[in-house]
């Protein structure tokens, strides 16, 4: 994971990430809690982060499976790979505050900037192009990737659901970082991480959640995506 | 197809569109030609449009299966449903010129505004928000939808490929129009039309082609999408 891979290497040849400690910022929200649960269930060591260490510890205890809780800064400091699962409104402020703790680490942004009105959801366009590009701009010393945008928090958190039927779009500009995130995704039952481009193409992946919300409403579903021929 | 459906109607209850004449503007390009071929193969009556009637007639003859060719204006005039498969560069000019011929008709925009540089493809952001919204702005008397963005022109045109393994995202603000486009999609072997939101959420669906190009490059694939739980 420390050297950049040759572009001709097989896309299915991914590193072993089973020993990485994964932090989940915003880990007390539905998406973060769901991801923490799935990762812990797959045997990963997980730390949940929140503004309040107490709330994080409580959520961790509810999940069980060895998950720990800490405030966001302590979570970032003690993790090898950090998932950012906070609401878009608090995204820039949180990352600005954690720049030092996140330096040198793989950061996985899974934030979807969306607005809502009576016609449903619509995409917001961050000034930097996307939430992931905002993260990259605010964290120049981190290895920023984007993934986990299209997961249903309901399915992630449901202990009766053994497999999540979804391909995760993994984006980033550094091959070793996206390879690690794909490998981490593959550890969660049913899920597969597929490389889907550079960070400059993250906006449409983030925004596609608005379309999945329309699908869910029309078909009364928890829609996900699979990529064919891969 | 003339009355607006109740929102509570089953999303799987779609109209019979087998008698519609389908026009394909830009039908001599790879995407348009591929769609014309698939539709004709499914038994649909198809007219290919091009700036030059001669080129359109030649492409139609090459496809066979009863496909006819005409210039773009004549194609629009004699079709019930018109697919817009022209390059983004000529999109606004063509639709402006065909406003009268397209009035009252279902228009299916499948244009992907993309730029390319040495790092690959990236999304262009039309002033109106998306190619589909530009079409809606230029064709106020038409029933504008968006679909067919993620299809591989290579697979569409390959006579050895019997089924295209893909779900087509169908977008639009009028239920009867999107229902008809879904039904048309379902006629093509392997393909399924899934309602995926209003036109204001078309940009990310159009732009996602940039990500699929990255997938294709990394995995040497012709990637498509399937929507799970639907």
GROMACS .gro file of C-alpha atoms in nm:
model
  460
    1UNK     CA    1   0.000   0.000   0.000
    2UNK     CA    2   0.295   0.238   0.024
    3UNK     CA    3   0.408   0.230  -0.339
    4UNK     CA    4   0.205   0.343  -0.634
    5UNK     CA    5   0.093   0.053  -0.848
    6UNK     CA    6   0.164   0.015  -1.217
    7UNK     CA    7  -0.138   0.110  -1.426
    8UNK     CA    8  -0.121  -0.225  -1.603
    9UNK     CA    9  -0.169  -0.424  -1.283
   10UNK     CA   10  -0.488  -0.626  -1.264
   11UNK     CA   11  -0.773  -0.421  -1.118
   12UNK     CA   12  -0.871  -0.728  -0.918
   13UNK     CA   13  -0.531  -0.748  -0.743
   14UNK     CA   14  -0.604  -0.559  -0.421
   15UNK     CA   15  -0.413  -0.523  -0.093
   16UNK     CA   16  -0.491  -0.692   0.239
   17UNK     CA   17  -0.654  -0.427   0.456
   18UNK     CA   18  -0.779  -0.656   0.731
   19UNK     CA   19  -0.540  -0.504   0.989
   20UNK     CA   20  -0.634  -0.141   0.927
   21UNK     CA   21  -0.815   0.050   1.199
   22UNK     CA   22  -1.110   0.229   1.038
   23UNK     CA   23  -1.249   0.547   1.185
   24UNK     CA   24  -1.597   0.671   1.100
   25UNK     CA   25  -1.649   1.044   1.149
   26UNK     CA   26  -2.016   1.112   1.197
   27UNK     CA   27  -2.043   0.755   1.315
   28UNK     CA   28  -2.350   0.820   1.525
   29UNK     CA   29  -2.561   0.917   1.220
   30UNK     CA   30  -2.752   0.650   1.026
   31UNK     CA   31  -2.501   0.617   0.739
   32UNK     CA   32  -2.192   0.617   0.960
   33UNK     CA   33  -2.346   0.383   1.213
   34UNK     CA   34  -2.449   0.146   0.935
   35UNK     CA   35  -2.102   0.142   0.783
   36UNK     CA   36  -1.940   0.090   1.123
   37UNK     CA   37  -2.171  -0.204   1.186
   38UNK     CA   38  -2.100  -0.367   0.847
   39UNK     CA   39  -1.724  -0.320   0.884
   40UNK     CA   40  -1.718  -0.456   1.238
   41UNK     CA   41  -1.931  -0.750   1.128
   42UNK     CA   42  -1.668  -0.820   0.862
   43UNK     CA   43  -1.400  -0.834   1.133
   44UNK     CA   44  -1.255  -0.485   1.088
   45UNK     CA   45  -1.141  -0.283   1.389
   46UNK     CA   46  -1.365   0.024   1.396
   47UNK     CA   47  -1.374   0.349   1.591
   48UNK     CA   48  -1.684   0.565   1.579
   49UNK     CA   49  -1.631   0.939   1.599
   50UNK     CA   50  -1.873   1.210   1.706
   51UNK     CA   51  -1.854   1.563   1.840
   52UNK     CA   52  -1.934   1.414   2.178
   53UNK     CA   53  -1.716   1.127   2.298
   54UNK     CA   54  -1.999   1.012   2.521
   55UNK     CA   55  -2.245   0.984   2.234
   56UNK     CA   56  -1.982   0.800   2.029
   57UNK     CA   57  -1.913   0.554   2.310
   58UNK     CA   58  -2.283   0.493   2.354
   59UNK     CA   59  -2.335   0.423   1.983
   60UNK     CA   60  -2.031   0.195   1.982
   61UNK     CA   61  -2.171   0.001   2.277
   62UNK     CA   62  -2.504  -0.037   2.098
   63UNK     CA   63  -2.330  -0.180   1.791
   64UNK     CA   64  -2.103  -0.408   1.994
   65UNK     CA   65  -1.863  -0.628   1.790
   66UNK     CA   66  -1.563  -0.456   1.949
   67UNK     CA   67  -1.646  -0.114   1.807
   68UNK     CA   68  -1.502   0.173   2.010
   69UNK     CA   69  -1.615   0.534   2.035
   70UNK     CA   70  -1.424   0.862   2.070
   71UNK     CA   71  -1.457   1.225   1.975
   72UNK     CA   72  -1.387   1.303   1.610
   73UNK     CA   73  -1.029   1.422   1.664
   74UNK     CA   74  -0.930   1.118   1.870
   75UNK     CA   75  -1.101   0.892   1.617
   76UNK     CA   76  -0.904   1.045   1.330
   77UNK     CA   77  -0.578   1.028   1.526
   78UNK     CA   78  -0.604   0.658   1.611
   79UNK     CA   79  -0.731   0.534   1.271
   80UNK     CA   80  -0.541   0.426   0.958
   81UNK     CA   81  -0.830   0.497   0.724
   82UNK     CA   82  -1.104   0.746   0.799
   83UNK     CA   83  -1.456   0.753   0.654
   84UNK     CA   84  -1.626   1.093   0.649
   85UNK     CA   85  -1.999   1.038   0.699
   86UNK     CA   86  -2.111   1.373   0.835
   87UNK     CA   87  -2.394   1.589   0.698
   88UNK     CA   88  -2.288   1.816   0.413
   89UNK     CA   89  -2.361   2.122   0.626
   90UNK     CA   90  -2.083   2.036   0.873
   91UNK     CA   91  -1.838   1.891   0.618
   92UNK     CA   92  -1.599   2.180   0.559
   93UNK     CA   93  -1.581   2.287   0.921
   94UNK     CA   94  -1.504   1.937   1.050
   95UNK     CA   95  -1.234   1.864   0.793
   96UNK     CA   96  -1.068   2.200   0.846
   97UNK     CA   97  -1.045   2.123   1.217
   98UNK     CA   98  -0.898   1.774   1.162
   99UNK     CA   99  -0.634   1.855   0.902
  100UNK     CA  100  -0.344   1.756   1.127
  101UNK     CA  101  -0.503   1.433   1.252
  102UNK     CA  102  -0.590   1.324   0.897
  103UNK     CA  103  -0.249   1.401   0.745
  104UNK     CA  104  -0.100   1.102   0.560
  105UNK     CA  105  -0.416   0.895   0.599
  106UNK     CA  106  -0.661   0.754   0.351
  107UNK     CA  107  -0.979   0.959   0.380
  108UNK     CA  108  -1.299   0.823   0.228
  109UNK     CA  109  -1.559   1.091   0.166
  110UNK     CA  110  -1.913   0.956   0.137
  111UNK     CA  111  -2.103   1.282   0.169
  112UNK     CA  112  -2.387   1.360  -0.073
  113UNK     CA  113  -2.462   1.733  -0.103
  114UNK     CA  114  -2.836   1.738  -0.166
  115UNK     CA  115  -3.120   1.982  -0.128
  116UNK     CA  116  -3.484   1.887  -0.069
  117UNK     CA  117  -3.812   2.054  -0.159
  118UNK     CA  118  -4.166   1.936  -0.222
  119UNK     CA  119  -4.057   1.779  -0.555
  120UNK     CA  120  -3.800   1.567  -0.377
  121UNK     CA  121  -3.420   1.573  -0.375
  122UNK     CA  122  -3.188   1.766  -0.603
  123UNK     CA  123  -2.812   1.803  -0.636
  124UNK     CA  124  -2.622   2.085  -0.471
  125UNK     CA  125  -2.302   2.189  -0.650
  126UNK     CA  126  -2.017   2.262  -0.410
  127UNK     CA  127  -1.784   2.544  -0.511
  128UNK     CA  128  -1.496   2.295  -0.538
  129UNK     CA  129  -1.703   2.071  -0.770
  130UNK     CA  130  -1.804   1.804  -0.521
  131UNK     CA  131  -1.783   1.716  -0.153
  132UNK     CA  132  -1.486   1.494  -0.230
  133UNK     CA  133  -1.301   1.774  -0.406
  134UNK     CA  134  -1.375   2.002  -0.114
  135UNK     CA  135  -1.222   1.739   0.114
  136UNK     CA  136  -0.914   1.716  -0.109
  137UNK     CA  137  -0.878   2.095  -0.106
  138UNK     CA  138  -0.908   2.114   0.272
  139UNK     CA  139  -0.682   1.812   0.335
  140UNK     CA  140  -0.381   1.854   0.105
  141UNK     CA  141  -0.171   1.612   0.313
  142UNK     CA  142  -0.434   1.335   0.313
  143UNK     CA  143  -0.503   1.067   0.053
  144UNK     CA  144  -0.859   1.159  -0.032
  145UNK     CA  145  -1.095   0.915  -0.201
  146UNK     CA  146  -1.474   0.902  -0.240
  147UNK     CA  147  -1.700   0.598  -0.193
  148UNK     CA  148  -2.006   0.456  -0.016
  149UNK     CA  149  -2.246   0.716  -0.159
  150UNK     CA  150  -2.532   0.491  -0.268
  151UNK     CA  151  -2.576   0.267   0.033
  152UNK     CA  152  -2.907   0.251   0.211
  153UNK     CA  153  -2.862   0.336   0.579
  154UNK     CA  154  -3.171   0.127   0.651
  155UNK     CA  155  -3.020  -0.185   0.495
  156UNK     CA  156  -2.675  -0.123   0.641
  157UNK     CA  157  -2.814  -0.112   0.994
  158UNK     CA  158  -3.055  -0.404   0.965
  159UNK     CA  159  -2.904  -0.711   1.138
  160UNK     CA  160  -3.146  -0.935   0.944
  161UNK     CA  161  -2.982  -0.828   0.616
  162UNK     CA  162  -2.685  -1.057   0.563
  163UNK     CA  163  -2.568  -0.923   0.227
  164UNK     CA  164  -2.589  -0.575   0.077
  165UNK     CA  165  -2.650  -0.619  -0.296
  166UNK     CA  166  -2.446  -0.326  -0.431
  167UNK     CA  167  -2.136  -0.216  -0.616
  168UNK     CA  168  -1.962   0.076  -0.452
  169UNK     CA  169  -1.817   0.340  -0.685
  170UNK     CA  170  -1.465   0.417  -0.557
  171UNK     CA  171  -1.305   0.738  -0.684
  172UNK     CA  172  -0.967   0.893  -0.632
  173UNK     CA  173  -0.650   1.017  -0.794
  174UNK     CA  174  -0.407   0.776  -0.621
  175UNK     CA  175  -0.423   0.412  -0.721
  176UNK     CA  176  -0.294   0.268  -0.391
  177UNK     CA  177  -0.559   0.460  -0.197
  178UNK     CA  178  -0.850   0.358  -0.419
  179UNK     CA  179  -0.723  -0.002  -0.419
  180UNK     CA  180  -0.733  -0.003  -0.039
  181UNK     CA  181  -1.087   0.135  -0.033
  182UNK     CA  182  -1.199  -0.125  -0.286
  183UNK     CA  183  -1.042  -0.397  -0.074
  184UNK     CA  184  -1.216  -0.265   0.236
  185UNK     CA  185  -1.549  -0.260   0.052
  186UNK     CA  186  -1.501  -0.617  -0.063
  187UNK     CA  187  -1.478  -0.732   0.299
  188UNK     CA  188  -1.842  -0.639   0.359
  189UNK     CA  189  -2.074  -0.920   0.260
  190UNK     CA  190  -2.236  -0.872  -0.082
  191UNK     CA  191  -2.056  -0.548  -0.154
  192UNK     CA  192  -1.794  -0.490  -0.420
  193UNK     CA  193  -1.570  -0.188  -0.470
  194UNK     CA  194  -1.530  -0.081  -0.832
  195UNK     CA  195  -1.288   0.190  -0.940
  196UNK     CA  196  -1.497   0.459  -1.110
  197UNK     CA  197  -1.269   0.749  -1.190
  198UNK     CA  198  -1.089   1.051  -1.055
  199UNK     CA  199  -1.215   1.293  -0.792
  200UNK     CA  200  -1.305   1.545  -1.060
  201UNK     CA  201  -1.583   1.303  -1.158
  202UNK     CA  202  -1.720   1.266  -0.803
  203UNK     CA  203  -2.003   1.521  -0.832
  204UNK     CA  204  -2.226   1.302  -1.044
  205UNK     CA  205  -2.167   1.000  -0.820
  206UNK     CA  206  -2.261   1.203  -0.512
  207UNK     CA  207  -2.562   1.359  -0.685
  208UNK     CA  208  -2.695   1.031  -0.818
  209UNK     CA  209  -2.841   0.974  -0.474
  210UNK     CA  210  -3.116   1.218  -0.576
  211UNK     CA  211  -3.209   0.977  -0.856
  212UNK     CA  212  -3.197   0.675  -0.626
  213UNK     CA  213  -3.435   0.857  -0.392
  214UNK     CA  214  -3.675   0.897  -0.688
  215UNK     CA  215  -3.640   0.529  -0.768
  216UNK     CA  216  -3.708   0.438  -0.405
  217UNK     CA  217  -4.018   0.655  -0.397
  218UNK     CA  218  -4.162   0.521  -0.723
  219UNK     CA  219  -4.084   0.153  -0.662
  220UNK     CA  220  -4.098   0.147  -0.280
  221UNK     CA  221  -3.745   0.004  -0.282
  222UNK     CA  222  -3.400   0.044  -0.131
  223UNK     CA  223  -3.230   0.080  -0.467
  224UNK     CA  224  -2.862   0.017  -0.520
  225UNK     CA  225  -2.642  -0.016  -0.828
  226UNK     CA  226  -2.452  -0.299  -0.989
  227UNK     CA  227  -2.200  -0.239  -1.266
  228UNK     CA  228  -2.231  -0.494  -1.545
  229UNK     CA  229  -1.948  -0.653  -1.748
  230UNK     CA  230  -1.701  -0.599  -1.462
  231UNK     CA  231  -5.078   0.783  -2.303
  232UNK     CA  232  -5.282   1.105  -2.335
  233UNK     CA  233  -5.391   1.137  -1.974
  234UNK     CA  234  -5.162   1.181  -1.678
  235UNK     CA  235  -5.148   0.869  -1.464
  236UNK     CA  236  -5.228   0.859  -1.095
  237UNK     CA  237  -4.909   0.862  -0.886
  238UNK     CA  238  -5.028   0.554  -0.700
  239UNK     CA  239  -5.045   0.341  -1.014
  240UNK     CA  240  -4.803   0.049  -1.026
  241UNK     CA  241  -4.469   0.154  -1.177
  242UNK     CA  242  -4.472  -0.175  -1.368
  243UNK     CA  243  -4.802  -0.095  -1.544
  244UNK     CA  244  -4.676   0.054  -1.871
  245UNK     CA  245  -4.851   0.136  -2.201
  246UNK     CA  246  -4.829  -0.060  -2.526
  247UNK     CA  247  -4.594   0.136  -2.751
  248UNK     CA  248  -4.546  -0.127  -3.020
  249UNK     CA  249  -4.729   0.082  -3.282
  250UNK     CA  250  -4.528   0.400  -3.231
  251UNK     CA  251  -4.300   0.519  -3.509
  252UNK     CA  252  -3.965   0.604  -3.351
  253UNK     CA  253  -3.737   0.862  -3.509
  254UNK     CA  254  -3.367   0.877  -3.424
  255UNK     CA  255  -3.205   1.215  -3.486
  256UNK     CA  256  -2.835   1.166  -3.537
  257UNK     CA  257  -2.918   0.815  -3.642
  258UNK     CA  258  -2.607   0.776  -3.853
  259UNK     CA  259  -2.375   0.815  -3.551
  260UNK     CA  260  -2.272   0.509  -3.348
  261UNK     CA  261  -2.519   0.562  -3.061
  262UNK     CA  262  -2.814   0.649  -3.284
  263UNK     CA  263  -2.742   0.371  -3.527
  264UNK     CA  264  -2.713   0.123  -3.243
  265UNK     CA  265  -3.045   0.230  -3.090
  266UNK     CA  266  -3.216   0.219  -3.431
  267UNK     CA  267  -3.086  -0.133  -3.484
  268UNK     CA  268  -3.201  -0.256  -3.140
  269UNK     CA  269  -3.545  -0.100  -3.179
  270UNK     CA  270  -3.595  -0.238  -3.529
  271UNK     CA  271  -3.480  -0.578  -3.410
  272UNK     CA  272  -3.750  -0.558  -3.142
  273UNK     CA  273  -4.010  -0.497  -3.411
  274UNK     CA  274  -4.044  -0.119  -3.379
  275UNK     CA  275  -4.094   0.098  -3.687
  276UNK     CA  276  -3.786   0.321  -3.702
  277UNK     CA  277  -3.681   0.622  -3.907
  278UNK     CA  278  -3.320   0.735  -3.900
  279UNK     CA  279  -3.258   1.107  -3.933
  280UNK     CA  280  -2.946   1.287  -4.048
  281UNK     CA  281  -2.859   1.625  -4.192
  282UNK     CA  282  -2.829   1.449  -4.527
  283UNK     CA  283  -3.125   1.238  -4.639
  284UNK     CA  284  -2.890   1.034  -4.858
  285UNK     CA  285  -2.663   0.944  -4.567
  286UNK     CA  286  -2.967   0.854  -4.358
  287UNK     CA  287  -3.109   0.632  -4.632
  288UNK     CA  288  -2.775   0.460  -4.673
  289UNK     CA  289  -2.744   0.391  -4.298
  290UNK     CA  290  -3.104   0.266  -4.292
  291UNK     CA  291  -3.032   0.029  -4.580
  292UNK     CA  292  -2.725  -0.102  -4.399
  293UNK     CA  293  -2.931  -0.177  -4.089
  294UNK     CA  294  -3.219  -0.332  -4.284
  295UNK     CA  295  -3.512  -0.462  -4.074
  296UNK     CA  296  -3.746  -0.212  -4.240
  297UNK     CA  297  -3.563   0.094  -4.107
  298UNK     CA  298  -3.615   0.403  -4.322
  299UNK     CA  299  -3.397   0.713  -4.357
  300UNK     CA  300  -3.480   1.081  -4.404
  301UNK     CA  301  -3.339   1.421  -4.320
  302UNK     CA  302  -3.379   1.526  -3.957
  303UNK     CA  303  -3.686   1.747  -4.015
  304UNK     CA  304  -3.873   1.481  -4.212
  305UNK     CA  305  -3.776   1.222  -3.952
  306UNK     CA  306  -3.915   1.436  -3.671
  307UNK     CA  307  -4.233   1.512  -3.868
  308UNK     CA  308  -4.321   1.149  -3.937
  309UNK     CA  309  -4.235   1.003  -3.594
  310UNK     CA  310  -4.447   0.966  -3.280
  311UNK     CA  311  -4.149   0.954  -3.047
  312UNK     CA  312  -3.812   1.107  -3.129
  313UNK     CA  313  -3.475   1.011  -2.982
  314UNK     CA  314  -3.208   1.283  -2.988
  315UNK     CA  315  -2.870   1.116  -3.036
  316UNK     CA  316  -2.662   1.396  -3.180
  317UNK     CA  317  -2.326   1.520  -3.050
  318UNK     CA  318  -2.357   1.778  -2.773
  319UNK     CA  319  -2.196   2.042  -2.995
  320UNK     CA  320  -2.489   2.037  -3.239
  321UNK     CA  321  -2.764   1.980  -2.982
  322UNK     CA  322  -2.905   2.330  -2.931
  323UNK     CA  323  -2.892   2.425  -3.297
  324UNK     CA  324  -3.072   2.113  -3.415
  325UNK     CA  325  -3.349   2.131  -3.156
  326UNK     CA  326  -3.406   2.501  -3.222
  327UNK     CA  327  -3.455   2.423  -3.590
  328UNK     CA  328  -3.699   2.137  -3.524
  329UNK     CA  329  -3.924   2.301  -3.267
  330UNK     CA  330  -4.232   2.289  -3.491
  331UNK     CA  331  -4.180   1.929  -3.606
  332UNK     CA  332  -4.127   1.811  -3.247
  333UNK     CA  333  -4.428   1.991  -3.098
  334UNK     CA  334  -4.659   1.758  -2.906
  335UNK     CA  335  -4.422   1.463  -2.936
  336UNK     CA  336  -4.230   1.263  -2.682
  337UNK     CA  337  -3.864   1.361  -2.717
  338UNK     CA  338  -3.599   1.139  -2.560
  339UNK     CA  339  -3.271   1.315  -2.505
  340UNK     CA  340  -2.973   1.081  -2.470
  341UNK     CA  341  -2.693   1.332  -2.512
  342UNK     CA  342  -2.397   1.329  -2.271
  343UNK     CA  343  -2.212   1.661  -2.252
  344UNK     CA  344  -1.853   1.553  -2.188
  345UNK     CA  345  -1.509   1.698  -2.231
  346UNK     CA  346  -1.193   1.496  -2.286
  347UNK     CA  347  -0.828   1.559  -2.199
  348UNK     CA  348  -0.526   1.340  -2.130
  349UNK     CA  349  -0.676   1.234  -1.794
  350UNK     CA  350  -0.987   1.105  -1.966
  351UNK     CA  351  -1.347   1.226  -1.970
  352UNK     CA  352  -1.509   1.488  -1.750
  353UNK     CA  353  -1.854   1.638  -1.720
  354UNK     CA  354  -1.950   1.960  -1.895
  355UNK     CA  355  -2.222   2.160  -1.719
  356UNK     CA  356  -2.475   2.309  -1.964
  357UNK     CA  357  -2.610   2.651  -1.871
  358UNK     CA  358  -2.959   2.502  -1.839
  359UNK     CA  359  -2.830   2.234  -1.597
  360UNK     CA  360  -2.816   1.942  -1.839
  361UNK     CA  361  -2.864   1.854  -2.205
  362UNK     CA  362  -3.215   1.734  -2.121
  363UNK     CA  363  -3.306   2.062  -1.954
  364UNK     CA  364  -3.167   2.249  -2.253
  365UNK     CA  365  -3.395   2.038  -2.474
  366UNK     CA  366  -3.692   2.116  -2.252
  367UNK     CA  367  -3.612   2.487  -2.266
  368UNK     CA  368  -3.581   2.485  -2.646
  369UNK     CA  369  -3.888   2.264  -2.701
  370UNK     CA  370  -4.160   2.403  -2.472
  371UNK     CA  371  -4.435   2.230  -2.673
  372UNK     CA  372  -4.269   1.886  -2.663
  373UNK     CA  373  -4.284   1.619  -2.395
  374UNK     CA  374  -3.914   1.600  -2.311
  375UNK     CA  375  -3.763   1.301  -2.133
  376UNK     CA  376  -3.406   1.175  -2.093
  377UNK     CA  377  -3.284   0.816  -2.130
  378UNK     CA  378  -3.036   0.581  -2.301
  379UNK     CA  379  -2.726   0.760  -2.165
  380UNK     CA  380  -2.523   0.462  -2.049
  381UNK     CA  381  -2.550   0.228  -2.343
  382UNK     CA  382  -2.238   0.105  -2.519
  383UNK     CA  383  -2.259   0.190  -2.890
  384UNK     CA  384  -2.030  -0.105  -2.955
  385UNK     CA  385  -2.266  -0.352  -2.789
  386UNK     CA  386  -2.578  -0.193  -2.940
  387UNK     CA  387  -2.444  -0.234  -3.291
  388UNK     CA  388  -2.302  -0.585  -3.250
  389UNK     CA  389  -2.539  -0.836  -3.416
  390UNK     CA  390  -2.377  -1.118  -3.216
  391UNK     CA  391  -2.498  -0.956  -2.891
  392UNK     CA  392  -2.851  -1.084  -2.832
  393UNK     CA  393  -2.919  -0.910  -2.502
  394UNK     CA  394  -2.793  -0.581  -2.362
  395UNK     CA  395  -2.745  -0.630  -1.988
  396UNK     CA  396  -2.852  -0.286  -1.862
  397UNK     CA  397  -3.113  -0.081  -1.681
  398UNK     CA  398  -3.190   0.246  -1.855
  399UNK     CA  399  -3.247   0.548  -1.630
  400UNK     CA  400  -3.559   0.725  -1.761
  401UNK     CA  401  -3.614   1.083  -1.645
  402UNK     CA  402  -3.889   1.332  -1.703
  403UNK     CA  403  -4.153   1.551  -1.546
  404UNK     CA  404  -4.458   1.389  -1.713
  405UNK     CA  405  -4.553   1.041  -1.601
  406UNK     CA  406  -4.722   0.934  -1.927
  407UNK     CA  407  -4.413   1.030  -2.126
  408UNK     CA  408  -4.164   0.850  -1.900
  409UNK     CA  409  -4.396   0.547  -1.889
  410UNK     CA  410  -4.388   0.531  -2.270
  411UNK     CA  411  -4.008   0.555  -2.279
  412UNK     CA  412  -3.979   0.281  -2.017
  413UNK     CA  413  -4.211   0.063  -2.222
  414UNK     CA  414  -4.008   0.127  -2.535
  415UNK     CA  415  -3.689   0.036  -2.350
  416UNK     CA  416  -3.842  -0.287  -2.225
  417UNK     CA  417  -3.901  -0.399  -2.583
  418UNK     CA  418  -3.525  -0.424  -2.643
  419UNK     CA  419  -3.388  -0.758  -2.535
  420UNK     CA  420  -3.218  -0.753  -2.196
  421UNK     CA  421  -3.291  -0.387  -2.134
  422UNK     CA  422  -3.522  -0.242  -1.871
  423UNK     CA  423  -3.644   0.114  -1.831
  424UNK     CA  424  -3.647   0.239  -1.471
  425UNK     CA  425  -3.795   0.573  -1.372
  426UNK     CA  426  -3.513   0.771  -1.211
  427UNK     CA  427  -3.641   1.119  -1.141
  428UNK     CA  428  -3.723   1.457  -1.286
  429UNK     CA  429  -3.531   1.641  -1.555
  430UNK     CA  430  -3.367   1.861  -1.293
  431UNK     CA  431  -3.176   1.550  -1.188
  432UNK     CA  432  -3.057   1.463  -1.540
  433UNK     CA  433  -2.711   1.620  -1.519
  434UNK     CA  434  -2.564   1.351  -1.298
  435UNK     CA  435  -2.712   1.075  -1.514
  436UNK     CA  436  -2.563   1.230  -1.827
  437UNK     CA  437  -2.228   1.293  -1.658
  438UNK     CA  438  -2.200   0.943  -1.514
  439UNK     CA  439  -2.080   0.834  -1.857
  440UNK     CA  440  -1.744   0.986  -1.760
  441UNK     CA  441  -1.727   0.736  -1.474
  442UNK     CA  442  -1.830   0.446  -1.692
  443UNK     CA  443  -1.549   0.540  -1.931
  444UNK     CA  444  -1.308   0.515  -1.635
  445UNK     CA  445  -1.453   0.176  -1.544
  446UNK     CA  446  -1.417   0.058  -1.904
  447UNK     CA  447  -1.056   0.171  -1.916
  448UNK     CA  448  -0.958   0.010  -1.586
  449UNK     CA  449  -1.144  -0.320  -1.637
  450UNK     CA  450  -1.135  -0.341  -2.018
  451UNK     CA  451  -1.514  -0.369  -2.015
  452UNK     CA  452  -1.831  -0.231  -2.168
  453UNK     CA  453  -1.979  -0.135  -1.834
  454UNK     CA  454  -2.350  -0.081  -1.781
  455UNK     CA  455  -2.567  -0.037  -1.473
  456UNK     CA  456  -2.834  -0.245  -1.304
  457UNK     CA  457  -3.055  -0.102  -1.031
  458UNK     CA  458  -3.102  -0.345  -0.745
  459UNK     CA  459  -3.417  -0.405  -0.537
  460UNK     CA  460  -3.639  -0.288  -0.827
   0.00000   0.00000   0.00000
